[in-house]
Amino acid sequence: MRIATRSLKYGFPIARTLGNCLSAATLARLVGLLGEATVIDMLYTSRLIEADEALRIGLVNEVVEDHEAVVARSDALARQIAGHAPLTLRVTKELLRRLRHRLPVVDDDDLIGMVYTSADFKEGMAAFLEKRKPNWQGR
């Protein structure tokens, strides 16, 4: 369960900031959660989404006003859930975990290594730390 504040901004601006990439497992999880078209939009454009859109696309379950409201709502949910059958909850949680991991594992070590050892990633990190726009070279 995910609760966000109205000030939420969420996304993956890696194509315009660090020049790194997400793992195949992370992409699979995001596509399963948000759908391929939304993930492509967010990754290719580096667009950040706000709370109302996050709620609409199913990224979060609820939007509340502020941090204090998140804490209060989380406490209320915890109390509610604590009153339910523990075995039912435990089995449901485990079955959801198993379903989430049923996708075949994609070997992405070569691709992850290529990106994280690239000149572009080094440039992206430097630009981020120096608060400037990166100069991408595709290497």
mmCIF file of N, CA and C in Angstrom, residues 20-127:
data_model
loop_
_atom_site.group_PDB
_atom_site.id
_atom_site.type_symbol
_atom_site.label_atom_id
_atom_site.label_comp_id
_atom_site.label_asym_id
_atom_site.label_seq_id
_atom_site.Cartn_x
_atom_site.Cartn_y
_atom_site.Cartn_z
ATOM 1 N N ASN A 20 22.179 6.936 -16.486
ATOM 2 C CA ASN A 20 22.253 5.525 -16.124
ATOM 3 C C ASN A 20 21.005 4.808 -16.619
ATOM 4 N N CYS A 21 20.726 3.617 -16.116
ATOM 5 C CA CYS A 21 19.556 2.866 -16.576
ATOM 6 C C CYS A 21 18.970 2.073 -15.419
ATOM 7 N N LEU A 22 17.766 1.595 -15.621
ATOM 8 C CA LEU A 22 17.113 0.724 -14.655
ATOM 9 C C LEU A 22 17.408 -0.721 -15.013
ATOM 10 N N SER A 23 17.397 -1.591 -14.025
ATOM 11 C CA SER A 23 17.606 -3.016 -14.286
ATOM 12 C C SER A 23 16.366 -3.613 -14.942
ATOM 13 N N ALA A 24 16.538 -4.776 -15.550
ATOM 14 C CA ALA A 24 15.407 -5.477 -16.170
ATOM 15 C C ALA A 24 14.347 -5.805 -15.125
ATOM 16 N N ALA A 25 14.773 -6.175 -13.921
ATOM 17 C CA ALA A 25 13.819 -6.502 -12.862
ATOM 18 C C ALA A 25 12.998 -5.275 -12.467
ATOM 19 N N THR A 26 13.646 -4.132 -12.364
ATOM 20 C CA THR A 26 12.932 -2.901 -12.022
ATOM 21 C C THR A 26 11.969 -2.513 -13.133
ATOM 22 N N LEU A 27 12.428 -2.609 -14.384
ATOM 23 C CA LEU A 27 11.540 -2.298 -15.511
ATOM 24 C C LEU A 27 10.334 -3.231 -15.536
ATOM 25 N N ALA A 28 10.567 -4.519 -15.311
ATOM 26 C CA ALA A 28 9.458 -5.481 -15.310
ATOM 27 C C ALA A 28 8.446 -5.133 -14.227
ATOM 28 N N ARG A 29 8.937 -4.765 -13.060
ATOM 29 C CA ARG A 29 8.028 -4.411 -11.965
ATOM 30 C C ARG A 29 7.234 -3.155 -12.311
ATOM 31 N N LEU A 30 7.904 -2.156 -12.867
ATOM 32 C CA LEU A 30 7.214 -0.918 -13.248
ATOM 33 C C LEU A 30 6.178 -1.159 -14.337
ATOM 34 N N VAL A 31 6.539 -1.942 -15.351
ATOM 35 C CA VAL A 31 5.594 -2.240 -16.432
ATOM 36 C C VAL A 31 4.392 -2.991 -15.872
ATOM 37 N N GLY A 32 4.635 -3.930 -14.954
ATOM 38 C CA GLY A 32 3.532 -4.649 -14.331
ATOM 39 C C GLY A 32 2.618 -3.742 -13.528
ATOM 40 N N LEU A 33 3.187 -2.731 -12.925
ATOM 41 C CA LEU A 33 2.422 -1.814 -12.086
ATOM 42 C C LEU A 33 1.722 -0.724 -12.890
ATOM 43 N N LEU A 34 2.443 -0.132 -13.850
ATOM 44 C CA LEU A 34 1.941 1.058 -14.532
ATOM 45 C C LEU A 34 1.562 0.844 -15.993
ATOM 46 N N GLY A 35 2.030 -0.240 -16.592
ATOM 47 C CA GLY A 35 1.814 -0.464 -18.013
ATOM 48 C C GLY A 35 2.986 0.058 -18.824
ATOM 49 N N GLU A 36 3.241 -0.603 -19.941
ATOM 50 C CA GLU A 36 4.407 -0.276 -20.758
ATOM 51 C C GLU A 36 4.365 1.149 -21.305
ATOM 52 N N ALA A 37 3.203 1.599 -21.761
ATOM 53 C CA ALA A 37 3.115 2.937 -22.359
ATOM 54 C C ALA A 37 3.471 4.029 -21.351
ATOM 55 N N THR A 38 2.992 3.900 -20.123
ATOM 56 C CA THR A 38 3.297 4.899 -19.094
ATOM 57 C C THR A 38 4.774 4.880 -18.739
ATOM 58 N N VAL A 39 5.350 3.682 -18.621
ATOM 59 C CA VAL A 39 6.773 3.568 -18.289
ATOM 60 C C VAL A 39 7.626 4.159 -19.408
ATOM 61 N N ILE A 40 7.280 3.861 -20.650
ATOM 62 C CA ILE A 40 8.018 4.430 -21.787
ATOM 63 C C ILE A 40 7.933 5.954 -21.747
ATOM 64 N N ASP A 41 6.740 6.482 -21.533
ATOM 65 C CA ASP A 41 6.561 7.934 -21.457
ATOM 66 C C ASP A 41 7.444 8.531 -20.368
ATOM 67 N N MET A 42 7.405 7.957 -19.178
ATOM 68 C CA MET A 42 8.166 8.508 -18.059
ATOM 69 C C MET A 42 9.673 8.416 -18.290
ATOM 70 N N LEU A 43 10.135 7.291 -18.839
ATOM 71 C CA LEU A 43 11.576 7.110 -19.032
ATOM 72 C C LEU A 43 12.110 7.906 -20.213
ATOM 73 N N TYR A 44 11.417 7.864 -21.328
ATOM 74 C CA TYR A 44 11.913 8.551 -22.524
ATOM 75 C C TYR A 44 11.872 10.068 -22.384
ATOM 76 N N THR A 45 10.848 10.587 -21.711
ATOM 77 C CA THR A 45 10.718 12.041 -21.587
ATOM 78 C C THR A 45 11.337 12.585 -20.304
ATOM 79 N N SER A 46 11.653 11.706 -19.362
ATOM 80 C CA SER A 46 12.153 12.105 -18.031
ATOM 81 C C SER A 46 11.133 12.958 -17.286
ATOM 82 N N ARG A 47 9.867 12.787 -17.637
ATOM 83 C CA ARG A 47 8.777 13.558 -17.039
ATOM 84 C C ARG A 47 8.497 13.073 -15.613
ATOM 85 N N LEU A 48 8.292 14.012 -14.702
ATOM 86 C CA LEU A 48 7.894 13.684 -13.342
ATOM 87 C C LEU A 48 6.376 13.792 -13.238
ATOM 88 N N ILE A 49 5.766 12.841 -12.548
ATOM 89 C CA ILE A 49 4.321 12.902 -12.357
ATOM 90 C C ILE A 49 4.015 13.436 -10.962
ATOM 91 N N GLU A 50 2.842 14.004 -10.819
ATOM 92 C CA GLU A 50 2.416 14.566 -9.545
ATOM 93 C C GLU A 50 1.371 13.659 -8.905
ATOM 94 N N ALA A 51 0.967 14.000 -7.700
ATOM 95 C CA ALA A 51 0.131 13.137 -6.872
ATOM 96 C C ALA A 51 -1.162 12.685 -7.545
ATOM 97 N N ASP A 52 -1.896 13.585 -8.162
ATOM 98 C CA ASP A 52 -3.180 13.206 -8.765
ATOM 99 C C ASP A 52 -2.995 12.186 -9.885
ATOM 100 N N GLU A 53 -1.961 12.373 -10.706
ATOM 101 C CA GLU A 53 -1.698 11.406 -11.769
ATOM 102 C C GLU A 53 -1.227 10.079 -11.187
ATOM 103 N N ALA A 54 -0.403 10.131 -10.156
ATOM 104 C CA ALA A 54 0.071 8.903 -9.509
ATOM 105 C C ALA A 54 -1.107 8.086 -8.978
ATOM 106 N N LEU A 55 -2.091 8.761 -8.427
ATOM 107 C CA LEU A 55 -3.297 8.088 -7.939
ATOM 108 C C LEU A 55 -4.092 7.514 -9.105
ATOM 109 N N ARG A 56 -4.253 8.298 -10.161
ATOM 110 C CA ARG A 56 -5.043 7.867 -11.324
ATOM 111 C C ARG A 56 -4.445 6.637 -11.996
ATOM 112 N N ILE A 57 -3.118 6.552 -12.092
ATOM 113 C CA ILE A 57 -2.488 5.426 -12.790
ATOM 114 C C ILE A 57 -2.178 4.248 -11.872
ATOM 115 N N GLY A 58 -2.515 4.362 -10.593
ATOM 116 C CA GLY A 58 -2.338 3.245 -9.679
ATOM 117 C C GLY A 58 -0.971 3.151 -9.024
ATOM 118 N N LEU A 59 -0.178 4.196 -9.128
ATOM 119 C CA LEU A 59 1.129 4.188 -8.476
ATOM 120 C C LEU A 59 0.978 4.308 -6.964
ATOM 121 N N VAL A 60 -0.003 5.079 -6.526
ATOM 122 C CA VAL A 60 -0.302 5.200 -5.098
ATOM 123 C C VAL A 60 -1.762 4.842 -4.868
ATOM 124 N N ASN A 61 -2.066 4.441 -3.630
ATOM 125 C CA ASN A 61 -3.434 4.080 -3.271
ATOM 126 C C ASN A 61 -4.233 5.268 -2.756
ATOM 127 N N GLU A 62 -3.525 6.206 -2.132
ATOM 128 C CA GLU A 62 -4.186 7.362 -1.531
ATOM 129 C C GLU A 62 -3.282 8.569 -1.607
ATOM 130 N N VAL A 63 -3.897 9.740 -1.646
ATOM 131 C CA VAL A 63 -3.160 11.001 -1.562
ATOM 132 C C VAL A 63 -3.734 11.775 -0.379
ATOM 133 N N VAL A 64 -2.829 12.221 0.500
ATOM 134 C CA VAL A 64 -3.227 13.023 1.656
ATOM 135 C C VAL A 64 -2.474 14.352 1.614
ATOM 136 N N GLU A 65 -2.852 15.260 2.481
ATOM 137 C CA GLU A 65 -2.327 16.626 2.402
ATOM 138 C C GLU A 65 -0.841 16.757 2.713
ATOM 139 N N ASP A 66 -0.370 16.131 3.803
ATOM 140 C CA ASP A 66 1.003 16.390 4.230
ATOM 141 C C ASP A 66 1.583 15.187 4.966
ATOM 142 N N HIS A 67 2.821 15.339 5.428
ATOM 143 C CA HIS A 67 3.527 14.251 6.099
ATOM 144 C C HIS A 67 2.770 13.758 7.336
ATOM 145 N N GLU A 68 2.245 14.678 8.111
ATOM 146 C CA GLU A 68 1.503 14.289 9.312
ATOM 147 C C GLU A 68 0.289 13.434 8.945
ATOM 148 N N ALA A 69 -0.368 13.769 7.855
ATOM 149 C CA ALA A 69 -1.522 12.989 7.401
ATOM 150 C C ALA A 69 -1.094 11.604 6.927
ATOM 151 N N VAL A 70 0.101 11.492 6.324
ATOM 152 C CA VAL A 70 0.622 10.175 5.926
ATOM 153 C C VAL A 70 0.820 9.314 7.165
ATOM 154 N N VAL A 71 1.431 9.888 8.193
ATOM 155 C CA VAL A 71 1.675 9.143 9.432
ATOM 156 C C VAL A 71 0.355 8.716 10.064
ATOM 157 N N ALA A 72 -0.597 9.627 10.143
ATOM 158 C CA ALA A 72 -1.894 9.312 10.745
ATOM 159 C C ALA A 72 -2.624 8.227 9.961
ATOM 160 N N ARG A 73 -2.632 8.340 8.638
ATOM 161 C CA ARG A 73 -3.327 7.348 7.811
ATOM 162 C C ARG A 73 -2.631 5.996 7.889
ATOM 163 N N SER A 74 -1.295 6.004 7.898
ATOM 164 C CA SER A 74 -0.528 4.759 8.012
ATOM 165 C C SER A 74 -0.820 4.065 9.335
ATOM 166 N N ASP A 75 -0.871 4.840 10.409
ATOM 167 C CA ASP A 75 -1.202 4.267 11.719
ATOM 168 C C ASP A 75 -2.598 3.656 11.710
ATOM 169 N N ALA A 76 -3.552 4.357 11.118
ATOM 170 C CA ALA A 76 -4.927 3.845 11.057
ATOM 171 C C ALA A 76 -4.991 2.548 10.250
ATOM 172 N N LEU A 77 -4.291 2.513 9.117
ATOM 173 C CA LEU A 77 -4.269 1.287 8.309
ATOM 174 C C LEU A 77 -3.605 0.141 9.062
ATOM 175 N N ALA A 78 -2.506 0.434 9.749
ATOM 176 C CA ALA A 78 -1.806 -0.607 10.508
ATOM 177 C C ALA A 78 -2.716 -1.194 11.583
ATOM 178 N N ARG A 79 -3.446 -0.337 12.285
ATOM 179 C CA ARG A 79 -4.380 -0.829 13.307
ATOM 180 C C ARG A 79 -5.483 -1.683 12.673
ATOM 181 N N GLN A 80 -6.008 -1.240 11.537
ATOM 182 C CA GLN A 80 -7.058 -1.994 10.856
ATOM 183 C C GLN A 80 -6.543 -3.363 10.428
ATOM 184 N N ILE A 81 -5.384 -3.379 9.777
ATOM 185 C CA ILE A 81 -4.814 -4.633 9.270
ATOM 186 C C ILE A 81 -4.445 -5.564 10.422
ATOM 187 N N ALA A 82 -3.946 -5.006 11.522
ATOM 188 C CA ALA A 82 -3.555 -5.819 12.680
ATOM 189 C C ALA A 82 -4.742 -6.575 13.266
ATOM 190 N N GLY A 83 -5.942 -6.101 13.006
ATOM 191 C CA GLY A 83 -7.132 -6.769 13.511
ATOM 192 C C GLY A 83 -7.641 -7.890 12.627
ATOM 193 N N HIS A 84 -6.993 -8.127 11.501
ATOM 194 C CA HIS A 84 -7.420 -9.178 10.577
ATOM 195 C C HIS A 84 -6.668 -10.481 10.836
ATOM 196 N N ALA A 85 -7.124 -11.544 10.197
ATOM 197 C CA ALA A 85 -6.544 -12.880 10.397
ATOM 198 C C ALA A 85 -5.086 -12.919 9.931
ATOM 199 N N PRO A 86 -4.142 -13.167 10.835
ATOM 200 C CA PRO A 86 -2.722 -13.139 10.489
ATOM 201 C C PRO A 86 -2.329 -14.135 9.404
ATOM 202 N N LEU A 87 -2.856 -15.345 9.450
ATOM 203 C CA LEU A 87 -2.481 -16.336 8.432
ATOM 204 C C LEU A 87 -2.991 -15.933 7.056
ATOM 205 N N THR A 88 -4.195 -15.401 7.003
ATOM 206 C CA THR A 88 -4.728 -14.931 5.721
ATOM 207 C C THR A 88 -3.818 -13.858 5.138
ATOM 208 N N LEU A 89 -3.426 -12.912 5.958
ATOM 209 C CA LEU A 89 -2.552 -11.836 5.496
ATOM 210 C C LEU A 89 -1.177 -12.362 5.102
ATOM 211 N N ARG A 90 -0.607 -13.266 5.908
ATOM 212 C CA ARG A 90 0.718 -13.810 5.614
ATOM 213 C C ARG A 90 0.717 -14.578 4.297
ATOM 214 N N VAL A 91 -0.301 -15.432 4.100
ATOM 215 C CA VAL A 91 -0.376 -16.222 2.869
ATOM 216 C C VAL A 91 -0.624 -15.315 1.665
ATOM 217 N N THR A 92 -1.498 -14.340 1.811
ATOM 218 C CA THR A 92 -1.760 -13.405 0.714
ATOM 219 C C THR A 92 -0.492 -12.656 0.329
ATOM 220 N N LYS A 93 0.244 -12.182 1.318
ATOM 221 C CA LYS A 93 1.494 -11.459 1.059
ATOM 222 C C LYS A 93 2.493 -12.348 0.327
ATOM 223 N N GLU A 94 2.627 -13.594 0.774
ATOM 224 C CA GLU A 94 3.574 -14.517 0.133
ATOM 225 C C GLU A 94 3.137 -14.869 -1.285
ATOM 226 N N LEU A 95 1.855 -15.098 -1.498
ATOM 227 C CA LEU A 95 1.374 -15.405 -2.846
ATOM 228 C C LEU A 95 1.590 -14.231 -3.793
ATOM 229 N N LEU A 96 1.360 -13.026 -3.328
ATOM 230 C CA LEU A 96 1.619 -11.848 -4.162
ATOM 231 C C LEU A 96 3.103 -11.738 -4.497
ATOM 232 N N ARG A 97 3.972 -12.031 -3.514
ATOM 233 C CA ARG A 97 5.412 -12.008 -3.769
ATOM 234 C C ARG A 97 5.777 -13.034 -4.828
ATOM 235 N N ARG A 98 5.235 -14.236 -4.722
ATOM 236 C CA ARG A 98 5.534 -15.283 -5.707
ATOM 237 C C ARG A 98 5.027 -14.905 -7.093
ATOM 238 N N LEU A 99 3.846 -14.350 -7.171
ATOM 239 C CA LEU A 99 3.317 -13.916 -8.467
ATOM 240 C C LEU A 99 4.184 -12.826 -9.083
ATOM 241 N N ARG A 100 4.646 -11.920 -8.255
ATOM 242 C CA ARG A 100 5.477 -10.817 -8.733
ATOM 243 C C ARG A 100 6.798 -11.326 -9.304
ATOM 244 N N HIS A 101 7.304 -12.419 -8.797
ATOM 245 C CA HIS A 101 8.597 -12.949 -9.229
ATOM 246 C C HIS A 101 8.483 -14.105 -10.219
ATOM 247 N N ARG A 102 7.311 -14.332 -10.763
ATOM 248 C CA ARG A 102 7.146 -15.451 -11.693
ATOM 249 C C ARG A 102 7.717 -15.155 -13.079
ATOM 250 N N LEU A 103 8.024 -13.888 -13.375
ATOM 251 C CA LEU A 103 8.569 -13.534 -14.679
ATOM 252 C C LEU A 103 9.947 -14.151 -14.847
ATOM 253 N N PRO A 104 10.283 -14.564 -16.062
ATOM 254 C CA PRO A 104 11.618 -15.116 -16.275
ATOM 255 C C PRO A 104 12.674 -14.053 -15.995
ATOM 256 N N VAL A 105 13.762 -14.504 -15.427
ATOM 257 C CA VAL A 105 14.856 -13.588 -15.121
ATOM 258 C C VAL A 105 15.576 -13.234 -16.414
ATOM 259 N N VAL A 106 15.763 -11.973 -16.647
ATOM 260 C CA VAL A 106 16.461 -11.491 -17.835
ATOM 261 C C VAL A 106 17.882 -11.146 -17.420
ATOM 262 N N ASP A 107 18.863 -11.684 -18.143
ATOM 263 C CA ASP A 107 20.258 -11.379 -17.849
ATOM 264 C C ASP A 107 20.559 -9.979 -18.366
ATOM 265 N N ASP A 108 20.790 -9.064 -17.437
ATOM 266 C CA ASP A 108 21.053 -7.684 -17.828
ATOM 267 C C ASP A 108 22.402 -7.183 -17.332
ATOM 268 N N ASP A 109 23.240 -8.082 -16.809
ATOM 269 C CA ASP A 109 24.526 -7.668 -16.247
ATOM 270 C C ASP A 109 25.385 -6.918 -17.260
ATOM 271 N N ASP A 110 25.415 -7.402 -18.506
ATOM 272 C CA ASP A 110 26.243 -6.744 -19.520
ATOM 273 C C ASP A 110 25.757 -5.325 -19.805
ATOM 274 N N LEU A 111 24.444 -5.149 -19.854
ATOM 275 C CA LEU A 111 23.886 -3.830 -20.158
ATOM 276 C C LEU A 111 24.061 -2.859 -18.993
ATOM 277 N N ILE A 112 23.818 -3.360 -17.782
ATOM 278 C CA ILE A 112 23.998 -2.521 -16.596
ATOM 279 C C ILE A 112 25.462 -2.105 -16.487
ATOM 280 N N GLY A 113 26.379 -3.063 -16.677
ATOM 281 C CA GLY A 113 27.807 -2.758 -16.624
ATOM 282 C C GLY A 113 28.215 -1.742 -17.668
ATOM 283 N N MET A 114 27.677 -1.889 -18.883
ATOM 284 C CA MET A 114 28.010 -0.965 -19.962
ATOM 285 C C MET A 114 27.623 0.472 -19.592
ATOM 286 N N VAL A 115 26.443 0.638 -19.015
ATOM 287 C CA VAL A 115 25.970 1.979 -18.673
ATOM 288 C C VAL A 115 26.746 2.568 -17.498
ATOM 289 N N TYR A 116 26.906 1.782 -16.432
ATOM 290 C CA TYR A 116 27.525 2.319 -15.223
ATOM 291 C C TYR A 116 29.035 2.521 -15.342
ATOM 292 N N THR A 117 29.659 1.973 -16.374
ATOM 293 C CA THR A 117 31.091 2.211 -16.596
ATOM 294 C C THR A 117 31.327 3.160 -17.766
ATOM 295 N N SER A 118 30.280 3.735 -18.299
ATOM 296 C CA SER A 118 30.395 4.585 -19.488
ATOM 297 C C SER A 118 30.877 5.996 -19.158
ATOM 298 N N ALA A 119 31.417 6.639 -20.174
ATOM 299 C CA ALA A 119 31.794 8.049 -20.060
ATOM 300 C C ALA A 119 30.550 8.906 -19.825
ATOM 301 N N ASP A 120 29.432 8.531 -20.434
ATOM 302 C CA ASP A 120 28.201 9.296 -20.246
ATOM 303 C C ASP A 120 27.744 9.265 -18.786
ATOM 304 N N PHE A 121 27.862 8.110 -18.130
ATOM 305 C CA PHE A 121 27.464 8.041 -16.724
ATOM 306 C C PHE A 121 28.379 8.920 -15.869
ATOM 307 N N LYS A 122 29.675 8.864 -16.143
ATOM 308 C CA LYS A 122 30.616 9.727 -15.408
ATOM 309 C C LYS A 122 30.265 11.197 -15.632
ATOM 310 N N GLU A 123 29.950 11.546 -16.870
ATOM 311 C CA GLU A 123 29.555 12.918 -17.191
ATOM 312 C C GLU A 123 28.246 13.274 -16.496
ATOM 313 N N GLY A 124 27.301 12.350 -16.491
ATOM 314 C CA GLY A 124 26.021 12.598 -15.827
ATOM 315 C C GLY A 124 26.190 12.846 -14.338
ATOM 316 N N MET A 125 27.024 12.046 -13.694
ATOM 317 C CA MET A 125 27.284 12.225 -12.263
ATOM 318 C C MET A 125 27.947 13.575 -12.002
ATOM 319 N N ALA A 126 28.957 13.901 -12.812
ATOM 320 C CA ALA A 126 29.658 15.177 -12.634
ATOM 321 C C ALA A 126 28.703 16.350 -12.840
ATOM 322 N N ALA A 127 27.897 16.281 -13.887
ATOM 323 C CA ALA A 127 26.951 17.363 -14.171
ATOM 324 C C ALA A 127 25.930 17.504 -13.047
#
